[in-house]
CSV table of C-alpha atoms in Angstrom, one decimal:
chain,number,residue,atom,x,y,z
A,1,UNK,CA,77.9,70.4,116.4
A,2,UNK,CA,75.8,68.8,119.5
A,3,UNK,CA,73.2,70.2,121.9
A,4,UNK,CA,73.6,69.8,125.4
A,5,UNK,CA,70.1,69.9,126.9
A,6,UNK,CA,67.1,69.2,124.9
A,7,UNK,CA,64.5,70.9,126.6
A,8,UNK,CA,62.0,73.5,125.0
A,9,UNK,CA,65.1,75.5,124.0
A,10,UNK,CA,67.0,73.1,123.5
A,11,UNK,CA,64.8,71.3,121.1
A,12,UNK,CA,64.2,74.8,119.1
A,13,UNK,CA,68.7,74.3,118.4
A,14,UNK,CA,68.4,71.4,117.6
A,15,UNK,CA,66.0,72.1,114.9
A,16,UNK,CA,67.9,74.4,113.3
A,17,UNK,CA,71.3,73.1,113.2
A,18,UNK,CA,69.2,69.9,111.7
A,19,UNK,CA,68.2,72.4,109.0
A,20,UNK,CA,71.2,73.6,108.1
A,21,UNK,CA,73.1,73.0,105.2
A,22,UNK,CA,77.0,73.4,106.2
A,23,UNK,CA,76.7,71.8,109.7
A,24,UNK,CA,77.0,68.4,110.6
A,25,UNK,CA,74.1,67.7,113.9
A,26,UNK,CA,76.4,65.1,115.5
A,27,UNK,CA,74.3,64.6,118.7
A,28,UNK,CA,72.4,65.5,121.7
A,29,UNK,CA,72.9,65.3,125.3
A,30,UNK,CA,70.0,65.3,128.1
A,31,UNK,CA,70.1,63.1,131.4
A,32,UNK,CA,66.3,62.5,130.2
A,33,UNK,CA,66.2,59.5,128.4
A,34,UNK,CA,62.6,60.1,127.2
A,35,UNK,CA,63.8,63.6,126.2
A,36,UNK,CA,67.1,62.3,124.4
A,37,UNK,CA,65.2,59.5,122.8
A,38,UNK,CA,63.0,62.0,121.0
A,39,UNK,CA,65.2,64.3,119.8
A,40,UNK,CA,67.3,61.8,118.7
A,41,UNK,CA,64.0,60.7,116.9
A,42,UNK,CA,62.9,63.8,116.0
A,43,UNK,CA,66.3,65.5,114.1
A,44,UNK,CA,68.2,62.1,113.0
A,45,UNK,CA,71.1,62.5,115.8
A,46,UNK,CA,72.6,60.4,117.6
A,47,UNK,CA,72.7,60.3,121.8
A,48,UNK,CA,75.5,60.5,124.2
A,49,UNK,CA,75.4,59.7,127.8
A,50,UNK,CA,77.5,63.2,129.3
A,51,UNK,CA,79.2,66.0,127.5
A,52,UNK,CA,82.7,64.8,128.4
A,53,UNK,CA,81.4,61.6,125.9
A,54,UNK,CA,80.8,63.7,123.6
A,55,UNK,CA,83.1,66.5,123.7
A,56,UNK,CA,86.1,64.8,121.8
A,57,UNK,CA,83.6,64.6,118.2
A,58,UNK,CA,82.8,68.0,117.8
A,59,UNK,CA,84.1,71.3,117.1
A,60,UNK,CA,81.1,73.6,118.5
A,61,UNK,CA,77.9,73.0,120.9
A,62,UNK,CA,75.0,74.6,121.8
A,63,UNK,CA,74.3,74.8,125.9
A,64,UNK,CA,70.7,74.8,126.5
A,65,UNK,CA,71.1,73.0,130.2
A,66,UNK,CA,69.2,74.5,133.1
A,67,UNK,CA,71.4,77.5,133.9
A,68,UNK,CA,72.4,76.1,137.0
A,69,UNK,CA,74.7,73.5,134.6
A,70,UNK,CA,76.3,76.3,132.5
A,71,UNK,CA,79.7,77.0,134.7
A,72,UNK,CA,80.0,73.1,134.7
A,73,UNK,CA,78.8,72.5,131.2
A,74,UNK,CA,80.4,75.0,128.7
A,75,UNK,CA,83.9,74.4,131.3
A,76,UNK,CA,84.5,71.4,130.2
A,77,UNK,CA,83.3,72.2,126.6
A,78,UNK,CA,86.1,75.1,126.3
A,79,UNK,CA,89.1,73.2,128.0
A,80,UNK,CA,88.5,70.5,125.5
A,81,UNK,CA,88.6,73.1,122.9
A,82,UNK,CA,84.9,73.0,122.1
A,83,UNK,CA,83.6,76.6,120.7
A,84,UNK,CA,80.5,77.2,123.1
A,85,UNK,CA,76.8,79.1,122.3
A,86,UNK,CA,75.3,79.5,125.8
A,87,UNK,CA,71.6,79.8,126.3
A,88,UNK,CA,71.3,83.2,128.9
A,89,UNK,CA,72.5,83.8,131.7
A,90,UNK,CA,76.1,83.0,131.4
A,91,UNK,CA,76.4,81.1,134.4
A,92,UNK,CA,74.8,82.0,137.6
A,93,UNK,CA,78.0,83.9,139.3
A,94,UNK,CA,80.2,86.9,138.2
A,95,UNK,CA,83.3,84.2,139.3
A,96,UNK,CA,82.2,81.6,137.1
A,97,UNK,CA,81.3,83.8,134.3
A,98,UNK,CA,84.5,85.4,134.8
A,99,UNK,CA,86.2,81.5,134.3
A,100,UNK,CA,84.4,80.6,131.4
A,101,UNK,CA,85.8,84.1,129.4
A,102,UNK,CA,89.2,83.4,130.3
A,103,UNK,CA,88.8,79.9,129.7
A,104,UNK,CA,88.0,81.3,126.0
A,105,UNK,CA,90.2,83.9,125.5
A,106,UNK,CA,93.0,81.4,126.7
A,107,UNK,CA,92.1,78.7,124.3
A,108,UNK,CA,90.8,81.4,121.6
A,109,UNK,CA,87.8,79.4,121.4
A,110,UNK,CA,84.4,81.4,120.6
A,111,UNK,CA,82.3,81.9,123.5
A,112,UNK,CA,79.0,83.8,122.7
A,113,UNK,CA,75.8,84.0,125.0
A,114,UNK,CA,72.1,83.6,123.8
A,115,UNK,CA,70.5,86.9,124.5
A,116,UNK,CA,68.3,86.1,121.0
A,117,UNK,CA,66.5,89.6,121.1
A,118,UNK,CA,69.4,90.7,119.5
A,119,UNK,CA,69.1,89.1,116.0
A,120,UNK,CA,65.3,90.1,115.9
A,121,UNK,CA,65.5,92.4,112.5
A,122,UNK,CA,63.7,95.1,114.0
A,123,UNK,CA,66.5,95.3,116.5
A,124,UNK,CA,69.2,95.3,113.9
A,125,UNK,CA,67.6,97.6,111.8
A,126,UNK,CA,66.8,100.3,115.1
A,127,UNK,CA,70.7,99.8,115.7
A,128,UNK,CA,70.8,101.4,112.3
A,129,UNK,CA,67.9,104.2,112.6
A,130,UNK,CA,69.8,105.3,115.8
A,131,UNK,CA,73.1,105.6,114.4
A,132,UNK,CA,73.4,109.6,114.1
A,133,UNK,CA,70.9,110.1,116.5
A,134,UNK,CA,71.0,111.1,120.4
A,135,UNK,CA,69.1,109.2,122.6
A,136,UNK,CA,67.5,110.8,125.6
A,137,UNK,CA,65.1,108.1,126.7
A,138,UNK,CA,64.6,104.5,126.4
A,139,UNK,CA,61.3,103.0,128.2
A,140,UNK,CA,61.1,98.4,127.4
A,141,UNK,CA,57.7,96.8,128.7
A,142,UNK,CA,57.7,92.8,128.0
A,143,UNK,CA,54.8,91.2,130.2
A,144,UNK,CA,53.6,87.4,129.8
A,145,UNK,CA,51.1,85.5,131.8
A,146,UNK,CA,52.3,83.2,134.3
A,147,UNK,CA,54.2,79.9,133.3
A,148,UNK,CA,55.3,76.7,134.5
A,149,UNK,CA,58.3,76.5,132.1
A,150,UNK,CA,60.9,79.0,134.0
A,151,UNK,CA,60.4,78.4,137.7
A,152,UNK,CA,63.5,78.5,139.4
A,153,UNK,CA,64.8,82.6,138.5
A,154,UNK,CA,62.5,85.7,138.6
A,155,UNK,CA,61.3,88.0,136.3
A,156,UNK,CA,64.4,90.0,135.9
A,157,UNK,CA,66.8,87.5,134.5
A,158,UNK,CA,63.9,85.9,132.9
A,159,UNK,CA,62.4,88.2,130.7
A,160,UNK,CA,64.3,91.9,131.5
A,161,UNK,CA,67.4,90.7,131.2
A,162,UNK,CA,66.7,90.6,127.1
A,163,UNK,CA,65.8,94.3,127.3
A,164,UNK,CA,68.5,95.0,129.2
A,165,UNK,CA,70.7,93.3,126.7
A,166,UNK,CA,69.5,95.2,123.8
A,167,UNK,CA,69.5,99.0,125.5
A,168,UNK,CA,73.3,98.3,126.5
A,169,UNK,CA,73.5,97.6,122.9
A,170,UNK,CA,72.2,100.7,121.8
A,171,UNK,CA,73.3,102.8,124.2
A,172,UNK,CA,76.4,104.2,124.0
A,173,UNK,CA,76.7,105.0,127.3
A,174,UNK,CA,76.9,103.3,130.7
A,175,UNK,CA,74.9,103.2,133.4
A,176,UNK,CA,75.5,105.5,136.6
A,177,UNK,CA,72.9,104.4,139.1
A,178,UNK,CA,69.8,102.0,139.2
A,179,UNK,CA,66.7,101.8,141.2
A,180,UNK,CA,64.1,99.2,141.3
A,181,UNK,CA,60.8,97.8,142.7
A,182,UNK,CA,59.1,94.7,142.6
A,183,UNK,CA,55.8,92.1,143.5
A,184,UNK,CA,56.1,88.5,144.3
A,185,UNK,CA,52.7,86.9,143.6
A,186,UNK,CA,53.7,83.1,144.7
A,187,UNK,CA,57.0,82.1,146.5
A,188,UNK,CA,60.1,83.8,146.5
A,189,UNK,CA,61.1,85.4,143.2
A,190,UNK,CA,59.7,88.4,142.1
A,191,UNK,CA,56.9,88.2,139.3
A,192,UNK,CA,56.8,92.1,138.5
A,193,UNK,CA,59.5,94.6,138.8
A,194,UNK,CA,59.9,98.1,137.6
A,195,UNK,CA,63.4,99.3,136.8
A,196,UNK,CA,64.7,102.9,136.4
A,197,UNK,CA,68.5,102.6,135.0
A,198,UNK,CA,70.3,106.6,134.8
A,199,UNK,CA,73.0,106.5,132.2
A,200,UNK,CA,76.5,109.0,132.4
A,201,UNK,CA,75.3,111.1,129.6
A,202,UNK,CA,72.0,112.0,131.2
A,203,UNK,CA,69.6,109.5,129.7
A,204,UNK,CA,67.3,107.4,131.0
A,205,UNK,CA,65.6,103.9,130.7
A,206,UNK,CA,62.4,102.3,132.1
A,207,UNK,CA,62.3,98.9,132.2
A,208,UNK,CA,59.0,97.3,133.2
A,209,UNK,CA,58.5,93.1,133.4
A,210,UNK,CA,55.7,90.8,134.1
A,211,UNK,CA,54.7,87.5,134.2
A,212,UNK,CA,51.7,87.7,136.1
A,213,UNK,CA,50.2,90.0,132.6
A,214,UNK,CA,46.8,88.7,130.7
A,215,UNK,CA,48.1,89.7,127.6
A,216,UNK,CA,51.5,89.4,125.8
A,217,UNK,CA,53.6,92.2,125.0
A,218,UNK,CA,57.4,93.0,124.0
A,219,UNK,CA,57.4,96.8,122.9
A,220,UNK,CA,60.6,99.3,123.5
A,221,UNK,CA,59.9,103.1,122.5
A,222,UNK,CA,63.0,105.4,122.2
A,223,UNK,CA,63.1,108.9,122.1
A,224,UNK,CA,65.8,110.9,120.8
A,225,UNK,CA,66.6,114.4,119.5
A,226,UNK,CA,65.7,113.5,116.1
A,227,UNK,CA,62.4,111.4,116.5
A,228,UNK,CA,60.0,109.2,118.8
A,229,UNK,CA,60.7,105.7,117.9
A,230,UNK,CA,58.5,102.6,118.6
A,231,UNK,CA,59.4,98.8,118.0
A,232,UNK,CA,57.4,95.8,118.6
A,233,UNK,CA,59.7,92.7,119.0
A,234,UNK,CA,56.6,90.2,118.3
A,235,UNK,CA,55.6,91.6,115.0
A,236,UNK,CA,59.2,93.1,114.2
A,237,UNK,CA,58.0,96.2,113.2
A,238,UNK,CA,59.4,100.0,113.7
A,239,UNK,CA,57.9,103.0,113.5
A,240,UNK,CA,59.2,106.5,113.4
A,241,UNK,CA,57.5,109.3,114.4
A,242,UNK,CA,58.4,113.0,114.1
A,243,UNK,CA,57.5,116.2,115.2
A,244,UNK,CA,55.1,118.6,113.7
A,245,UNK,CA,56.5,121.0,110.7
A,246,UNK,CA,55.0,123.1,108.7
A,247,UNK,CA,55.1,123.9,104.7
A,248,UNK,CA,54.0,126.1,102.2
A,249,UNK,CA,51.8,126.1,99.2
A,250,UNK,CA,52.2,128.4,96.8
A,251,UNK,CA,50.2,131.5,97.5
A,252,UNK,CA,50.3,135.0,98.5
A,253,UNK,CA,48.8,135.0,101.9
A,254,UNK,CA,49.6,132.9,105.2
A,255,UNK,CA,46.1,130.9,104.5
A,256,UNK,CA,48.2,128.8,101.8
A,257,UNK,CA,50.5,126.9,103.9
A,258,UNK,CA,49.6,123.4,106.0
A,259,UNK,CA,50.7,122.0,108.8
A,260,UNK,CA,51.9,118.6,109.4
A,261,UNK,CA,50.4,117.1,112.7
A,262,UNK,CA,52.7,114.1,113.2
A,263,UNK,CA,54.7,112.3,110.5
A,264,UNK,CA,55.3,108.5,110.7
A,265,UNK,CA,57.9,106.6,109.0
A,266,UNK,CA,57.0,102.9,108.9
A,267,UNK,CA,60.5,101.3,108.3
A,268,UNK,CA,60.5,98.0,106.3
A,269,UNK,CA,62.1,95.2,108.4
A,270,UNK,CA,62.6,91.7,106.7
A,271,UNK,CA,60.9,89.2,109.1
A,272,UNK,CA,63.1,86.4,109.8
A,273,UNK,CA,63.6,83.8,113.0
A,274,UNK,CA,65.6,85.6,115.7
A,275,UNK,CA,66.7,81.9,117.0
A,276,UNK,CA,68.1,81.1,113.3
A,277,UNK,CA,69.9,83.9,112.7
A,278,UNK,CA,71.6,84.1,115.8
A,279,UNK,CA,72.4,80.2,115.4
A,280,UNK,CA,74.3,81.1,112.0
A,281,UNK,CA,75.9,84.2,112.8
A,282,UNK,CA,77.6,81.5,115.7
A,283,UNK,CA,78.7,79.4,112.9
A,284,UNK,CA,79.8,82.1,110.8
A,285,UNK,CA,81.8,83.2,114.4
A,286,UNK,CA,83.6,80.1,114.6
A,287,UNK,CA,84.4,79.8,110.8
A,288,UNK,CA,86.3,83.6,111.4
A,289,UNK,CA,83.6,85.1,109.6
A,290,UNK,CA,82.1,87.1,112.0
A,291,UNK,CA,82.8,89.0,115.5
A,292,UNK,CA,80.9,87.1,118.2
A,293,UNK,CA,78.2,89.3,119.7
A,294,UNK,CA,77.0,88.8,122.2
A,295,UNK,CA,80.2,88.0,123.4
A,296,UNK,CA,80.8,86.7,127.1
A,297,UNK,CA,81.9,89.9,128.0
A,298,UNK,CA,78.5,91.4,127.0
A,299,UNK,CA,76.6,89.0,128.7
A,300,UNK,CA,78.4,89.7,131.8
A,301,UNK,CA,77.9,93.4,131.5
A,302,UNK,CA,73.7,92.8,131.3
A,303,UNK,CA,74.0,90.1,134.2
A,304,UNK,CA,75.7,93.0,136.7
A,305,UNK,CA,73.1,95.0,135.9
A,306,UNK,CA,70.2,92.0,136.4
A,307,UNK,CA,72.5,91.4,140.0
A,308,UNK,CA,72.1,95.1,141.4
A,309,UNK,CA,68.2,95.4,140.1
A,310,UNK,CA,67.7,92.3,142.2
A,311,UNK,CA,69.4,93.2,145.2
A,312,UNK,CA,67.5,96.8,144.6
A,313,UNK,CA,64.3,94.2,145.1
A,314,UNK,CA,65.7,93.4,148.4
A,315,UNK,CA,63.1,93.7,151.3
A,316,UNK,CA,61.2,96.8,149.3
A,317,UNK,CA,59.5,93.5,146.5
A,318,UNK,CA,56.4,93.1,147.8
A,319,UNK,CA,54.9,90.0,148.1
A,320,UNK,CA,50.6,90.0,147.3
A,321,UNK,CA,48.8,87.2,148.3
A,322,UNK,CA,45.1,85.4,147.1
């Protein structure tokens, strides 16, 4: 395997590939010299000038370009038979998303995209808690203080978009009708934004996503017919809360019994590196030993959604100045 781009992200890949035992780290490319030097430096790899160099020595890559390079990038990856792991979004256009699944399917090459929040154990585990259950409501908040590392998308496709990714997951149901409003703090791309998604079986989801916040938080809360259910992605932990019943003691009058206020099931996740696990479950995709999720087709699905919550922005996104 190689690592085209060895940005933050990118450098986070190639740590774990470096790490693991049944893949070969071939090499690393990054039109940084500095950049390549170091992770060449760094995980014991060697450099190559362009992906086309470097396309002909391996059998899978990781793309962790700026997204503006992942049409071009993973293209010439899958037409020279190159499985591809793409860092979210996709590409930047339904067309050349559309291109790089048929390029996959054609070649029957594995083409999965990075939405990470999906191996987080607490999400894997809720998949499970949710399984017989009817969900009425989902309601996502991830806020993060401003940074200088993602500067040329908004808030939507950079932090929603995971949240997105993950309801669409659970859900089992699609969406029927969106509505959105947002704030711009500084330039053109909207730092805060509020979503409201309606689903064809009557459910609901609130999305809410900052990065304008003081504090830090990634938290989804689901309620369903059966429970109230809260997950923190940070500390990958879930909690299940019920409704109030009441029992009996034994006893011949109604003073015996009790009430339960509010029972909560604290559901044992096994912490583990969302990053790593989605890293080997691509491995394990291109071996045949797994079904690639989330597949191109999924990530397309979340980035139609992030397309009509941005054009909901529209004129309405506020724009707050000093």
């Amino acid at each position: 395997m190689a690592v085209v781009g060895a940005g933050q992200m990118g450098s986070h890949h190639l740590r774990i590939l470096e790490g693991l035992k049944d893949v070969e780290l071939v090499g690393v490319v990054d039109p940084d010299p500095a950049r390549a030097d170091r992770a060449s430096m760094l995980f014991g790899c060697d450099i190559f000038p362009d992906v086309e160099a470097i396309a002909g020595d391996i059998d899978a890559a990781s793309v962790a370009a700026p997204s503006s390079a992942h049409a071009e990038v993973a293209g010439l990856l899958l037409e020279r038979g190159v499985h591809c792991l793409v860092e979210k979004p996709l590409a930047n256009t339904e067309s050349d998303c559309i291109t790089l699944i048929e390029a996959a399917r054609e070649r029957e090459l594995v083409l999965m995209v990075g939405h990470v929040e999906r191996f987080n154990p607490m999400v894997q585990q809720l998949g499970r808690v949710l399984a017989q259950s009817q969900i009425h409501a989902f309601d996502a908040r991830r806020m993060s203080s401003l940074s200088s590392r993602i500067t040329d998308v908004d808030v939507v496709l950079d932090l929603m978009v995971h949240d997105i990714d993950v309801i669409l997951s659970l859900s089992r149901a699609d969406v029927s009708n969106v509505f959105a409003h947002g704030i711009r703090t500084t330039g053109s791309a909207a730092d805060y934004v509020s979503a409201l998604l309606t689903f064809d079986d009557g459910g609901i989801a609130t999305l809410a996503a900052s990065r304008i916040t003081h504090n830090k938080i990634r938290e989804l809360q689901i309620t369903t017919d059966q429970a109230f259910i809260q997950a923190d992605y940070a500390t990958q932990e879930l909690h299940i809360l019920r409704q109030a019943q009441t029992s009996a003691l034994d006893g011949p009058d109604d003073e015996a019994g009790y009430a339960l206020d509010l029972a909560i099931e604290r559901v044992h996740v096994r912490p583990a590196e969302p990053l790593v696990q989605e890293i080997q479950h691509f491995v394990n995709a291109v071996r045949g030993l797994a079904v690639p999720k989330p597949s191109g087709e999924d990530a397309l699905r979340a980035l139609r959604l992030v397309w009509e919550i941005q054009q909901q922005l529209g004129p309405r996104a506020e724009t707050l100045r000093g």
